[in-house]
Short mmCIF file of C-alpha atoms in Angstrom, two decimals:
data_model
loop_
_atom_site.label_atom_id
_atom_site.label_comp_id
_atom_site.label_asym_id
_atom_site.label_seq_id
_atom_site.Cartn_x
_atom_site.Cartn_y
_atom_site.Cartn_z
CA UNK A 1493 0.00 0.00 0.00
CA UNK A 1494 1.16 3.54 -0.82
CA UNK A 1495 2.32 5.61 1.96
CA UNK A 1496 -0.10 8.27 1.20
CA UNK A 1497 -3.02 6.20 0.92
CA UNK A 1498 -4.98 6.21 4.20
CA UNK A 1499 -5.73 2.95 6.19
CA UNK A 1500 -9.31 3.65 5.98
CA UNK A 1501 -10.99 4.56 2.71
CA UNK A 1502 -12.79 8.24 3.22
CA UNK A 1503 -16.35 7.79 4.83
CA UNK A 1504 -19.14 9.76 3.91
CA UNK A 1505 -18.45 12.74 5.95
CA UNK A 1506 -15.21 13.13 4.79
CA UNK A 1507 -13.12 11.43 7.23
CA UNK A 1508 -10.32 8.79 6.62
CA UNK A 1509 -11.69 6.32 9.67
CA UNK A 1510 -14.60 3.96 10.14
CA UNK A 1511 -17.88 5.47 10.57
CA UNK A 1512 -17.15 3.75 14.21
CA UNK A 1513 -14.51 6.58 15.28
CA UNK A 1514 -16.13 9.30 14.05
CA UNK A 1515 -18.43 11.33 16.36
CA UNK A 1516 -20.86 13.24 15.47
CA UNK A 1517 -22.77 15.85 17.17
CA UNK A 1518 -26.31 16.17 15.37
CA UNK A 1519 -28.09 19.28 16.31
CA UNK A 1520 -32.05 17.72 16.67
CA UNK A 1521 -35.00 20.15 16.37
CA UNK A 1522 -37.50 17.17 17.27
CA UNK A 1523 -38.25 17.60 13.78
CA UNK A 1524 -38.38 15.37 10.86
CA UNK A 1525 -35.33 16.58 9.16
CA UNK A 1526 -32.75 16.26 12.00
CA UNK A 1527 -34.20 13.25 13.30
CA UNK A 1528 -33.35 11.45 10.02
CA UNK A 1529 -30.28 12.76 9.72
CA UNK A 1530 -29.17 11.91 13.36
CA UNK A 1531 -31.22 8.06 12.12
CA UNK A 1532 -29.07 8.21 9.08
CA UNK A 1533 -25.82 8.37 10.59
CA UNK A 1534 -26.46 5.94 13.39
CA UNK A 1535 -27.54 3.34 10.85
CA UNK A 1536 -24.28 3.89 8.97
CA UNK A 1537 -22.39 3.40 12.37
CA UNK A 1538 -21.17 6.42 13.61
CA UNK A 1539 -20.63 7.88 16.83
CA UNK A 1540 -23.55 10.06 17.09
CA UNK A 1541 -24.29 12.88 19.97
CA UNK A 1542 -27.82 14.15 19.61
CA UNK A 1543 -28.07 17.47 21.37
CA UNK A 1544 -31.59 19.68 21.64
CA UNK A 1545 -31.14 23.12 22.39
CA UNK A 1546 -33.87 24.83 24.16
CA UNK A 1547 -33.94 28.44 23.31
CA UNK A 1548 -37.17 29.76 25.46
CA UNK A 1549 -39.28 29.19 28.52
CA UNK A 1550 -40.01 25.48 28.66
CA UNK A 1551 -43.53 26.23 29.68
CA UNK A 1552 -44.18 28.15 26.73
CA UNK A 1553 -43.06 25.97 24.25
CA UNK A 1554 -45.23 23.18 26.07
CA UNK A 1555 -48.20 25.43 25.35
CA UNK A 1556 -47.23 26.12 21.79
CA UNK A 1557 -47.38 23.33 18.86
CA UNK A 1558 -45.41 23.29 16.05
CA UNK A 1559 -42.60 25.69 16.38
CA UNK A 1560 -39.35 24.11 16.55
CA UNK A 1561 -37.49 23.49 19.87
CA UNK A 1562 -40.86 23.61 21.67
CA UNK A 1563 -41.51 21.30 24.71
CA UNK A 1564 -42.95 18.80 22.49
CA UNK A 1565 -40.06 18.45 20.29
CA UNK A 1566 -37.39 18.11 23.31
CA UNK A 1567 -39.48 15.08 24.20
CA UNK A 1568 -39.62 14.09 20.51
CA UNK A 1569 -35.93 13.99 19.77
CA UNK A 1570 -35.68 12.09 23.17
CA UNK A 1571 -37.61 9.81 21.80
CA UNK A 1572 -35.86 9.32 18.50
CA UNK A 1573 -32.14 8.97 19.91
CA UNK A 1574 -33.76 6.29 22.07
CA UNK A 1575 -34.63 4.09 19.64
CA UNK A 1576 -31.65 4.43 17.21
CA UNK A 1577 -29.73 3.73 20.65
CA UNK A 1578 -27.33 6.90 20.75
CA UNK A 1579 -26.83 9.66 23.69
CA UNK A 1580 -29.09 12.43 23.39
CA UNK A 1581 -29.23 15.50 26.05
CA UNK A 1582 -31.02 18.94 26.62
CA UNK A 1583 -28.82 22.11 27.01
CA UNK A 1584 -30.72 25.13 28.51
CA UNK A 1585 -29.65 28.04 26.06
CA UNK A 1586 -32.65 30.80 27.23
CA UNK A 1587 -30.98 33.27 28.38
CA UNK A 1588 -28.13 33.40 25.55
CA UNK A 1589 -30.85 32.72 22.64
CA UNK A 1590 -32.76 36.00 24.08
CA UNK A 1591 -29.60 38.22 24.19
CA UNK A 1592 -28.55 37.18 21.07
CA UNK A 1593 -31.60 36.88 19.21
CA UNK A 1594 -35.03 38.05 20.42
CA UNK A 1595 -33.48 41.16 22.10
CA UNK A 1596 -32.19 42.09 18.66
CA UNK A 1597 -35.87 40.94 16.93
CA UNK A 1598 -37.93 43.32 18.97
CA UNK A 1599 -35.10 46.18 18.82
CA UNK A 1600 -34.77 45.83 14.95
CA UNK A 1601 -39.07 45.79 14.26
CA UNK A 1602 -38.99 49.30 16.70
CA UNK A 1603 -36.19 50.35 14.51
CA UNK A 1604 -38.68 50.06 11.44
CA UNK A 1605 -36.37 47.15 10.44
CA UNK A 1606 -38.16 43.54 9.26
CA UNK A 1607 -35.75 41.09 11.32
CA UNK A 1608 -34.60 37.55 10.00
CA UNK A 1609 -34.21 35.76 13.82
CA UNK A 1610 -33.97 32.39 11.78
CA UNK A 1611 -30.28 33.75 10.51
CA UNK A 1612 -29.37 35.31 13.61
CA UNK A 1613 -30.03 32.07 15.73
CA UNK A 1614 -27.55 29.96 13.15
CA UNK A 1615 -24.83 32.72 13.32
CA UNK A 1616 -24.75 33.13 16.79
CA UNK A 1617 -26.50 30.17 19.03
CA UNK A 1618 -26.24 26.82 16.48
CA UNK A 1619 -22.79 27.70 14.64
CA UNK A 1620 -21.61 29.06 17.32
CA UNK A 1621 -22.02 28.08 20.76
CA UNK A 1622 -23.52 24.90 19.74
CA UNK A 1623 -20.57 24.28 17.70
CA UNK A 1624 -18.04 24.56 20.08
CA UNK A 1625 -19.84 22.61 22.65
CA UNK A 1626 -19.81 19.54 19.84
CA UNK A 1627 -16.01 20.81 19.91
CA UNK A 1628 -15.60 20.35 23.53
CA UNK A 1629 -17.65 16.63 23.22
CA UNK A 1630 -14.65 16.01 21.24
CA UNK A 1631 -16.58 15.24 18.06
CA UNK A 1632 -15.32 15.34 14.53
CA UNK A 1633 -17.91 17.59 13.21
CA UNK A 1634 -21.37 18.79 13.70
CA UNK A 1635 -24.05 17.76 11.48
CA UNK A 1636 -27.48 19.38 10.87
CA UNK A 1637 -31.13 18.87 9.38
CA UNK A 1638 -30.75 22.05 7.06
CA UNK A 1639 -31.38 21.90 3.02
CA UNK A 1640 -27.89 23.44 1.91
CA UNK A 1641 -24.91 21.67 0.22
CA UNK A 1642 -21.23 21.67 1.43
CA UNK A 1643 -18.28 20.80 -1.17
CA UNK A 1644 -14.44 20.61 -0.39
CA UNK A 1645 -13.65 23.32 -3.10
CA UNK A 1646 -9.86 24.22 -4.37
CA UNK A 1647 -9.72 26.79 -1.99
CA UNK A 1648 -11.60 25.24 1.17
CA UNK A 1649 -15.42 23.99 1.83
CA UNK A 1650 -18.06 25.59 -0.49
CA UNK A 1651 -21.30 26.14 0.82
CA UNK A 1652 -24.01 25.51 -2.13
CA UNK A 1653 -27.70 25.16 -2.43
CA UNK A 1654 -29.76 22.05 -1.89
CA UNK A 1655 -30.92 20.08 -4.93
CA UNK A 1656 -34.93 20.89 -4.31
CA UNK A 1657 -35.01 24.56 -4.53
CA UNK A 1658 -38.03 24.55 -2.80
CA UNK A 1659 -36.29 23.26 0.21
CA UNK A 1660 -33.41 25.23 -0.15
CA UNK A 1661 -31.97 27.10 3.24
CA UNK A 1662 -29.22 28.96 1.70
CA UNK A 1663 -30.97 32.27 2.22
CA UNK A 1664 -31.03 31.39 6.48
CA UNK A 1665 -27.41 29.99 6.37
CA UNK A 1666 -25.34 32.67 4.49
CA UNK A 1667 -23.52 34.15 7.51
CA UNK A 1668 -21.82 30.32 8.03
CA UNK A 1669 -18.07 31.02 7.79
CA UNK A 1670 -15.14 28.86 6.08
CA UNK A 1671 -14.22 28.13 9.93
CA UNK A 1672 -17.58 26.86 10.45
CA UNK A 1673 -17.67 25.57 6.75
CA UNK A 1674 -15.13 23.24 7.82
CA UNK A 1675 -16.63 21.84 10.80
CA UNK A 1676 -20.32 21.80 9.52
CA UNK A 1677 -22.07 18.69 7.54
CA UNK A 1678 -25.47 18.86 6.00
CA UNK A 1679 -26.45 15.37 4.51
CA UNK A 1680 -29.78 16.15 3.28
CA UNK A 1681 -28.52 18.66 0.81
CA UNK A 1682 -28.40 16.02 -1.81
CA UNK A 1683 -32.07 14.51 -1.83
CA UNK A 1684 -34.60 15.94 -4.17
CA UNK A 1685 -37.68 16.58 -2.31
CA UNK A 1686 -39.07 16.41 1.43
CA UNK A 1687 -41.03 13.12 0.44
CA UNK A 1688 -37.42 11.28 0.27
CA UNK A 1689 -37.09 12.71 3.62
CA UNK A 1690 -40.21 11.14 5.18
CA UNK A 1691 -39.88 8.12 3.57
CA UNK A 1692 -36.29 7.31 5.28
CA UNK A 1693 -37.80 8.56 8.36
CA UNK A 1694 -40.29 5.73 7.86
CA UNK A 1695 -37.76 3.19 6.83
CA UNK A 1696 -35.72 4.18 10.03
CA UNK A 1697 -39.38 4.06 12.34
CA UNK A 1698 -39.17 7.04 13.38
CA UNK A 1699 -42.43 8.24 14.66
CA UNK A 1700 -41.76 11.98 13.86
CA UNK A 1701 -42.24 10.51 10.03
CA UNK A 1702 -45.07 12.47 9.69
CA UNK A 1703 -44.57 15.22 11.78
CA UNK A 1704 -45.81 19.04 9.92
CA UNK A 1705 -43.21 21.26 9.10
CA UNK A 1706 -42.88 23.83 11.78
CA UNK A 1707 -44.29 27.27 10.19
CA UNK A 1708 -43.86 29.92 12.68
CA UNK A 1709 -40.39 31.30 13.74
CA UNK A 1710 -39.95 29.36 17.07
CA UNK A 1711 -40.91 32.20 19.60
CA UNK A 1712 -43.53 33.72 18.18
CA UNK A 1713 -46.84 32.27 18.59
CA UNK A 1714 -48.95 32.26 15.19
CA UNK A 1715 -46.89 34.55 13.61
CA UNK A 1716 -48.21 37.33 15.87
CA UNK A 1717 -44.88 39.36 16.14
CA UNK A 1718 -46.41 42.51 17.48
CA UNK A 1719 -47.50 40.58 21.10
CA UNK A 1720 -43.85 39.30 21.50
CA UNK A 1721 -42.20 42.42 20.94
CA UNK A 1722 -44.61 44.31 23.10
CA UNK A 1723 -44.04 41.55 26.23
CA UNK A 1724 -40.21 42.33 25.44
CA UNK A 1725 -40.30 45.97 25.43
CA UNK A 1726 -43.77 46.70 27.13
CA UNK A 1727 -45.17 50.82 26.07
CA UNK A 1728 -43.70 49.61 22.02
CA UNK A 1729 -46.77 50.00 20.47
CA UNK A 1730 -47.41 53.50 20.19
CA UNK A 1731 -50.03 54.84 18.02
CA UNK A 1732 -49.07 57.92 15.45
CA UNK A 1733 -49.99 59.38 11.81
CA UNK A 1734 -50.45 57.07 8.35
CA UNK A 1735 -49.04 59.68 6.20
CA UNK A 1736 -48.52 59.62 2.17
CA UNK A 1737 -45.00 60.73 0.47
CA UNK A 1738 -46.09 64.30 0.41
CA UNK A 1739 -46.80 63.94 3.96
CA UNK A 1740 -50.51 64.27 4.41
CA UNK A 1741 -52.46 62.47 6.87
CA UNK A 1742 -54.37 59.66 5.90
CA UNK A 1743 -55.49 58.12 9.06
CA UNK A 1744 -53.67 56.78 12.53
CA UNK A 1745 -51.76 53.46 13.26
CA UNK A 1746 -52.03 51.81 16.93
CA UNK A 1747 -47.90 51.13 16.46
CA UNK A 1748 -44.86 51.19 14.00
CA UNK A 1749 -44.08 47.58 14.56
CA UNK A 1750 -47.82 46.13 13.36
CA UNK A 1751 -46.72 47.06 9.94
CA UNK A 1752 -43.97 45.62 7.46
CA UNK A 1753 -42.88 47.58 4.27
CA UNK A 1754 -44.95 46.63 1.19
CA UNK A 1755 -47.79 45.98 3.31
CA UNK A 1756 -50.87 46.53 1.96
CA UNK A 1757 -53.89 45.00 4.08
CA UNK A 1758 -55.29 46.11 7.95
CA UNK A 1759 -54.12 49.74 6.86
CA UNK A 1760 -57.22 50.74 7.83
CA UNK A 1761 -57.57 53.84 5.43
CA UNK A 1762 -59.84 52.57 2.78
CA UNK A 1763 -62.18 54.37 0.63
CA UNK A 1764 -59.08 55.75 -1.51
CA UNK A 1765 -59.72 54.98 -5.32
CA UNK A 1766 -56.31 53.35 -5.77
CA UNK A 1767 -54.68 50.59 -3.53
CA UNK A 1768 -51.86 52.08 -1.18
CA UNK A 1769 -48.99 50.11 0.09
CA UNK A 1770 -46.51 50.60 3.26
CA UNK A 1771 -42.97 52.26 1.53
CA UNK A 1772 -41.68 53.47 5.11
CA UNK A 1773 -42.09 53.37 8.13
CA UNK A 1774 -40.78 56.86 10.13
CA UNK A 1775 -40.04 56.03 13.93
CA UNK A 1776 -38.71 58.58 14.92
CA UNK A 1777 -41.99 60.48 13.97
CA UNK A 1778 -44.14 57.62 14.44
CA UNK A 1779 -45.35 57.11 11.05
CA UNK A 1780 -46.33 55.07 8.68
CA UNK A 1781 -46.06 56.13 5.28
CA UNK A 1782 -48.15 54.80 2.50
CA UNK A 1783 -47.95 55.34 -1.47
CA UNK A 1784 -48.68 53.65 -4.50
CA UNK A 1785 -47.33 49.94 -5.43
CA UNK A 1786 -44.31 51.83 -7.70
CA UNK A 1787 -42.64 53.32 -4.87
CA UNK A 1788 -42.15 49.92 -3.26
CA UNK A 1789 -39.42 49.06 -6.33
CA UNK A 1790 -35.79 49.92 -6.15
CA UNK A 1791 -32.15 48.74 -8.07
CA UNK A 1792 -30.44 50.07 -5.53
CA UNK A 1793 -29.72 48.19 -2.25
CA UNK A 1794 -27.40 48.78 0.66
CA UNK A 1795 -25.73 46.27 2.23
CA UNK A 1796 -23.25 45.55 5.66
CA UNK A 1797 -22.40 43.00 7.64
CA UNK A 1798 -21.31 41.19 4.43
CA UNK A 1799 -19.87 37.35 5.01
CA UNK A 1800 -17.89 36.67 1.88
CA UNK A 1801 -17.24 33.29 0.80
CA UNK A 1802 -15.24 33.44 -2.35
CA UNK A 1803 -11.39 32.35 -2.46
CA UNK A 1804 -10.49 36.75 -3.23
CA UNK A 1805 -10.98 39.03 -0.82
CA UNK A 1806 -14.32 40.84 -1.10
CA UNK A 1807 -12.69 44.30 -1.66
CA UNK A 1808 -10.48 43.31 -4.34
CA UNK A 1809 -12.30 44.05 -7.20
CA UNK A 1810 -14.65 47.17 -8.07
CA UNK A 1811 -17.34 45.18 -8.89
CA UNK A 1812 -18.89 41.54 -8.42
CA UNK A 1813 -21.43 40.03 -11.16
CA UNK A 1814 -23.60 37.54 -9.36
CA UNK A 1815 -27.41 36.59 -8.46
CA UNK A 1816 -29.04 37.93 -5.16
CA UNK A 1817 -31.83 37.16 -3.08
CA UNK A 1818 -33.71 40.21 -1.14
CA UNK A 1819 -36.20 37.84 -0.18
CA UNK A 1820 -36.34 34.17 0.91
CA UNK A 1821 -38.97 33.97 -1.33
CA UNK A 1822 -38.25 35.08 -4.37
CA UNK A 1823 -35.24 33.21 -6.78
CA UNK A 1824 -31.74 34.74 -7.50
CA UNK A 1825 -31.69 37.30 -9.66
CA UNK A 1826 -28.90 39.15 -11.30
CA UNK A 1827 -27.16 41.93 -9.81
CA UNK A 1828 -23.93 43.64 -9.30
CA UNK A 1829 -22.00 44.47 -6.06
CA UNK A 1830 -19.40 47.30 -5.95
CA UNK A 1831 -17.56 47.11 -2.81
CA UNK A 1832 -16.97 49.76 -0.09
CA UNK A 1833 -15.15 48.38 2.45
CA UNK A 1834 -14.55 44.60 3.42
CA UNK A 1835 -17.92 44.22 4.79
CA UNK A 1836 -20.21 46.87 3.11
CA UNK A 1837 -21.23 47.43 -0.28
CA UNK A 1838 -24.14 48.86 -2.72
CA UNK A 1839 -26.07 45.80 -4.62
CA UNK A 1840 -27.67 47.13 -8.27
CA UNK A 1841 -30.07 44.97 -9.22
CA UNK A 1842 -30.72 44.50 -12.80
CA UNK A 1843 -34.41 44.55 -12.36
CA UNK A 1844 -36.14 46.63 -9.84
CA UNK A 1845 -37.69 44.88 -6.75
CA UNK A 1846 -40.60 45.61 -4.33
CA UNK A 1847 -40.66 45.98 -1.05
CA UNK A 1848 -36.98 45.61 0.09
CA UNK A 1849 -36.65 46.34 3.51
CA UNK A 1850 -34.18 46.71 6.11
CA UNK A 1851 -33.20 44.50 8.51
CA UNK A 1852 -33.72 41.47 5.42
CA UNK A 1853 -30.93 39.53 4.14
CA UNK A 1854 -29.27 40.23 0.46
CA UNK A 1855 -27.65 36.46 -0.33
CA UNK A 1856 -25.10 35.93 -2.94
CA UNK A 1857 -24.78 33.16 -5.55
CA UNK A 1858 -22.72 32.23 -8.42
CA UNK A 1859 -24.72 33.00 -11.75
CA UNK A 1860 -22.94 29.87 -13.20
CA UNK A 1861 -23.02 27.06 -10.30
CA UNK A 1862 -25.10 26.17 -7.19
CA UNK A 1863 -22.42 27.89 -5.48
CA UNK A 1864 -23.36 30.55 -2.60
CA UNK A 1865 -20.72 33.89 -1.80
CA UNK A 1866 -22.36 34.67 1.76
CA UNK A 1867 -24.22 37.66 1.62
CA UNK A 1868 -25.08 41.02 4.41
CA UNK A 1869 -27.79 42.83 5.79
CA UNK A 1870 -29.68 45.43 3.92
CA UNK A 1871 -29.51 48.09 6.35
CA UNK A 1872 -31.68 51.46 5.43
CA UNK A 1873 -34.99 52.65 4.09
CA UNK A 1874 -35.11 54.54 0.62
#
């Protein structure tokens, strides 16, 4: 045998050992996804770790269904590492996932900002803490139940999109970093839809097999964001002016943060002969400013906070021809990004988009692979 040739052929996470001495912490929502990965990898005999993190008061998420992380879903990943036989415990994160997370959601919405917490909880509580705990457990790598692809690329792992784009997480997972690149494993990236994933949660016999998707982000109870922030910062909701551009008033608002920009129903100022959308929202004054659809679309999008993935620094070159995403929603599109430091920029989007907001994410990708260049915040009103 060659001396370069390893005494174990590489396993499918990468690894020149047996599945046997490889340990792997799996990060388990209680939800379909993770539990089959976490199935998966026990099956193929690794050393797996489940850990569940639980972000928010465990009587609250015993009262809630369907959010991820919830009471129910503790006792559901319990239940899953049982029966594939590997460890599985409960770390109480509350108090960092609300200083890190729902502290800035409910600052951001009074800020007239439309928050992502989803990305926010992966950059700073899963891929973060969470990792280095799986560090300090001594594990190889941490692997999760996200849609996204990683690839060992020329220069270092490659984050790319799943293969179903309608599963794809890229837009949530942008912020990941070549450190964390390295450590991270996502082995559902490769199947085509979500009925592949039920069906190996079936074959495993799991009982989460037909589990619902969760909907909702985690802590906010039917998608009611308005009660959370105002039981985080209590007086929020203020009422003030509906205004148009030029400034006249239209009617009054019980609170900046019940409205999102492009927002077009509860305005509560009908009668008007043409339909009027949310373009701005003015804290400082308390108002909400309304105008026609048009003056929802811009080319023009500022951006900070900017992870950059590619091999050349970000700042190297005046300009960057890729595809973006404004929305998690909406496909790449083309676009150009001209640099202004190492971590802001201005995107130009080839076509003009509605309702961009701050406090959304701007995501990068490769016009010519699945390939994703990390992305930034978009980070002011027009």
């Amino acid at each position: 045998m060659p001396l370069d040739t390893p005494a174990h052929p590489i396993n499918s996470l990468g690894f020149a050992k047996p599945p046997s001495e490889t340990r792997v912490v799996v990060a388990m929502s209680g939800g379909v996804d993770s539990s089959v990965v976490a199935a998966m990898l026990a099956e193929e005999g690794y050393d797996v770790v489940g850990v569940t993190l639980q972000l928010y008061d465990h009587g609250a998420a015993l009262a809630k269904k369907g959010a991820c992380c919830a009471g129910r879903d503790i006792h559901d990943a319990r239940r899953v590492a049982e029966a594939m036989g590997f460890p599985h415990y409960v770390l109480d994160y509350e108090n960092v996932f609300r200083d890190a997370v729902m502290d800035e959601f409910a600052d951001s919405y009074l800020g007239g900002a439309t928050p992502v917490p989803c990305i926010r909880c992966n950059e700073r509580v899963k891929f973060k803490d969470l990792l280095e705990t799986a560090k300090d457990l001594e594990a190889d790598c941490m692997a999760t139940g996200h849609y996204i692809a990683r690839a060992d690329g020329p220069g270092g792992p490659e984050l790319h999109s799943a293969a179903d784009p309608a599963r794809d997480q890229s837009y949530f997972l942008f912020s990941t970093t070549p450190e964390q690149l390295s450590f991270l494993r996502f082995p559902l990236g490769h199947l085509k839809s979500k009925a592949e994933t039920r069906a190996l949660a079936a074959k495993y016999g799991l009982m989460v097999a037909d589990k619902p998707d969760s909907q909702d982000i985690c802590f906010v109870p039917d998608g009611n964001y308005a009660s959370v922030i105002e039981k985080l910062r209590p007086g929020a909701a203020e009422p003030g002016e509906i205004v148009d551009t030029e400034g006249r008033v239209l009617g009054t608002h019980r609170g900046v943060i019940h409205y999102t920009i492009g927002q077009r129903r509860g305005l509560g100022i009908g009668g008007l002969s043409d339909p009027l959308y949310v373009v701005k929202l003015d804290v400082d004054n308390k108002r909400v400013v309304v105008g026609p659809k048009s003056d929802l679309a811009t080319r023009q999008v500022p951006v900070r906070e900017i992870n950059w993935l590619g091999e050349a620094p970000f700042d190297s070159r005046e300009e960057w021809h890729v595809a973006v995403k404004v929305r998690s929603t909406r496909p790449p599109t083309p676009a150009v990004i001209r640099p202004l430091s190492p971590t802001t920029a201005t995107v130009e989007l080839a076509e003009a988009e509605e309702g961009v907001s701050p406090g959304q994410a701007c995501v990068f990708y490769d016009t010519e692979s699945s390939r994703i260049f990390g992305g930034g915040w978009i980070w002011r009103g027009y």
